[in-house]
Amino acid sequence: MTDNSLPLELKDFEDKLDRLIDKYQHVKDENSSLKIKQETLAQEKAQLLEKTTLAKTRVEAMINRLKAMELGS
């Protein structure tokens, strides 16, 4: 290894390290974004389950009223 090649290798290493840091930051940002999206989707799912339960309850109540009307006739 000559004195001239060391600065070149050092520059190469520095460039690779910079690229690695950039990739790490990108993955970190993406992970953060995905966590937020996952939380949002979980909240939407909970709201949809609540709406589904409410709709089911209403439909069952309507069916029971129709049956009661049918029996009353």
Coordinates of N, CA and C in Angstrom, one line a residue:
M1 N 0.9 -1.2 0.0 CA 0.0 0.0 0.0 C 0.9 1.2 0.0
T2 N 0.7 2.1 -0.9 CA 1.5 3.3 -1.0 C 0.8 4.5 -0.3
D3 N 1.5 5.5 -0.1 CA 0.9 6.7 0.5 C -0.1 7.3 -0.3
N4 N 0.0 7.2 -1.6 CA -1.0 7.8 -2.6 C -2.3 7.0 -2.5
S5 N -2.3 5.7 -2.3 CA -3.5 4.9 -2.4 C -4.3 5.0 -1.1
L6 N -3.7 5.4 0.0 CA -4.4 5.5 1.3 C -5.5 6.6 1.2
P7 N -5.2 7.8 0.8 CA -6.2 8.8 0.7 C -7.4 8.4 -0.3
L8 N -7.0 7.7 -1.3 CA -8.1 7.2 -2.3 C -9.0 6.2 -1.6
E9 N -8.4 5.2 -0.9 CA -9.2 4.2 -0.2 C -10.0 4.9 0.9
L10 N -9.4 5.8 1.6 CA -10.2 6.5 2.6 C -11.4 7.3 2.1
K11 N -11.2 7.9 0.9 CA -12.3 8.6 0.2 C -13.3 7.6 -0.2
D12 N -12.9 6.5 -0.7 CA -13.9 5.4 -1.1 C -14.7 5.0 0.1
F13 N -14.0 4.7 1.2 CA -14.7 4.3 2.5 C -15.6 5.4 2.9
E14 N -15.2 6.6 2.9 CA -16.1 7.8 3.3 C -17.3 7.8 2.4
D15 N -17.2 7.6 1.1 CA -18.3 7.7 0.2 C -19.3 6.5 0.5
K16 N -18.7 5.3 0.7 CA -19.6 4.2 1.1 C -20.3 4.4 2.4
L17 N -19.6 5.0 3.3 CA -20.3 5.3 4.6 C -21.4 6.3 4.4
D18 N -21.2 7.3 3.6 CA -22.2 8.3 3.4 C -23.4 7.7 2.7
R19 N -23.2 6.8 1.8 CA -24.3 6.1 1.1 C -25.1 5.2 2.1
L20 N -24.4 4.6 3.0 CA -25.0 3.7 4.0 C -25.8 4.6 5.0
I21 N -25.3 5.7 5.4 CA -26.0 6.6 6.2 C -27.3 7.1 5.5
D22 N -27.2 7.5 4.3 CA -28.4 7.9 3.5 C -29.4 6.8 3.4
K23 N -29.0 5.6 3.2 CA -29.9 4.4 3.1 C -30.6 4.2 4.5
Y24 N -29.8 4.3 5.5 CA -30.3 4.1 6.9 C -31.4 5.2 7.2
Q25 N -31.1 6.4 6.8 CA -32.1 7.5 7.1 C -33.4 7.3 6.3
H26 N -33.2 6.8 5.0 CA -34.4 6.5 4.2 C -35.2 5.4 4.8
V27 N -34.6 4.4 5.2 CA -35.3 3.2 5.8 C -36.0 3.7 7.2
K28 N -35.3 4.5 7.9 CA -35.8 5.0 9.2 C -37.1 5.8 8.9
D29 N -37.0 6.7 7.9 CA -38.1 7.6 7.6 C -39.3 6.7 7.1
E30 N -39.0 5.7 6.2 CA -40.0 4.9 5.7 C -40.7 4.1 6.8
N31 N -39.9 3.6 7.8 CA -40.4 2.8 8.9 C -41.4 3.7 9.7
S32 N -41.0 4.9 10.0 CA -41.8 5.9 10.7 C -43.1 6.1 10.0
S33 N -43.0 6.3 8.7 CA -44.2 6.5 7.9 C -45.2 5.3 7.9
L34 N -44.6 4.1 7.8 CA -45.4 2.9 7.9 C -46.1 2.7 9.2
K35 N -45.4 3.1 10.3 CA -46.0 3.0 11.6 C -47.2 3.9 11.7
I36 N -47.1 5.1 11.2 CA -48.2 6.0 11.2 C -49.3 5.5 10.4
K37 N -49.0 5.0 9.2 CA -50.1 4.4 8.4 C -50.7 3.2 9.0
Q38 N -50.0 2.4 9.7 CA -50.5 1.2 10.4 C -51.5 1.7 11.5
E39 N -51.1 2.7 12.2 CA -51.9 3.2 13.3 C -53.3 3.8 12.7
T40 N -53.1 4.5 11.6 CA -54.3 5.1 11.0 C -55.2 4.0 10.5
L41 N -54.7 2.9 9.9 CA -55.5 1.8 9.4 C -56.2 1.1 10.6
A42 N -55.5 0.9 11.7 CA -56.0 0.3 12.8 C -57.2 1.1 13.4
Q43 N -57.1 2.4 13.4 CA -58.2 3.3 13.8 C -59.4 3.1 12.9
E44 N -59.1 3.1 11.5 CA -60.2 3.0 10.6 C -60.9 1.6 10.7
K45 N -60.1 0.6 11.0 CA -60.7 -0.7 11.1 C -61.6 -0.7 12.3
A46 N -61.2 -0.1 13.4 CA -62.0 -0.1 14.6 C -63.3 0.7 14.4
Q47 N -63.2 1.8 13.6 CA -64.4 2.5 13.3 C -65.4 1.7 12.4
L48 N -64.8 1.0 11.4 CA -65.6 0.1 10.5 C -66.3 -1.0 11.3
L49 N -65.5 -1.6 12.3 CA -66.1 -2.7 13.1 C -67.3 -2.1 13.9
E50 N -67.1 -0.9 14.4 CA -68.2 -0.3 15.2 C -69.4 0.0 14.4
K51 N -69.2 0.5 13.2 CA -70.3 0.8 12.2 C -71.0 -0.5 11.8
T52 N -70.2 -1.6 11.6 CA -70.8 -2.9 11.2 C -71.6 -3.4 12.4
T53 N -71.1 -3.3 13.6 CA -71.9 -3.8 14.7 C -73.2 -3.0 14.9
L54 N -73.1 -1.7 14.7 CA -74.3 -0.9 14.8 C -75.3 -1.3 13.7
A55 N -74.8 -1.5 12.5 CA -75.7 -1.8 11.4 C -76.4 -3.2 11.6
K56 N -75.6 -4.1 12.1 CA -76.1 -5.5 12.4 C -77.2 -5.4 13.5
T57 N -77.0 -4.6 14.5 CA -78.0 -4.4 15.6 C -79.3 -3.8 15.0
R58 N -79.1 -2.8 14.2 CA -80.3 -2.2 13.6 C -81.1 -3.2 12.7
V59 N -80.4 -3.9 11.9 CA -81.0 -4.9 11.0 C -81.7 -5.9 11.8
E60 N -81.1 -6.4 12.9 CA -81.7 -7.4 13.7 C -83.0 -6.8 14.4
A61 N -82.9 -5.6 14.8 CA -84.1 -4.9 15.4 C -85.2 -4.8 14.3
M62 N -84.9 -4.5 13.1 CA -85.9 -4.4 12.1 C -86.6 -5.7 11.8
I63 N -85.7 -6.8 11.8 CA -86.3 -8.1 11.5 C -87.2 -8.5 12.6
N64 N -86.8 -8.2 13.9 CA -87.7 -8.5 15.0 C -89.0 -7.8 15.0
R65 N -88.9 -6.5 14.5 CA -90.2 -5.7 14.4 C -91.1 -6.3 13.3
L66 N -90.5 -6.7 12.2 CA -91.2 -7.3 11.1 C -91.9 -8.6 11.6
K67 N -91.1 -9.4 12.3 CA -91.7 -10.7 12.8 C -92.8 -10.4 13.8
A68 N -92.7 -9.4 14.6 CA -93.7 -9.0 15.6 C -95.0 -8.5 14.8
M69 N -94.8 -7.8 13.8 CA -95.9 -7.3 13.0 C -96.6 -8.5 12.3
E70 N -95.8 -9.4 11.8 CA -96.3 -10.6 11.1 C -97.2 -11.4 12.1
L71 N -96.7 -11.6 13.3 CA -97.4 -12.4 14.3 C -98.6 -11.6 14.8
G72 N -98.6 -10.3 14.8 CA -99.7 -9.5 15.3 C -100.9 -9.5 14.3
S73 N -100.6 -9.8 13.0 CA -101.6 -9.7 12.0 C -102.6 -10.9 12.0

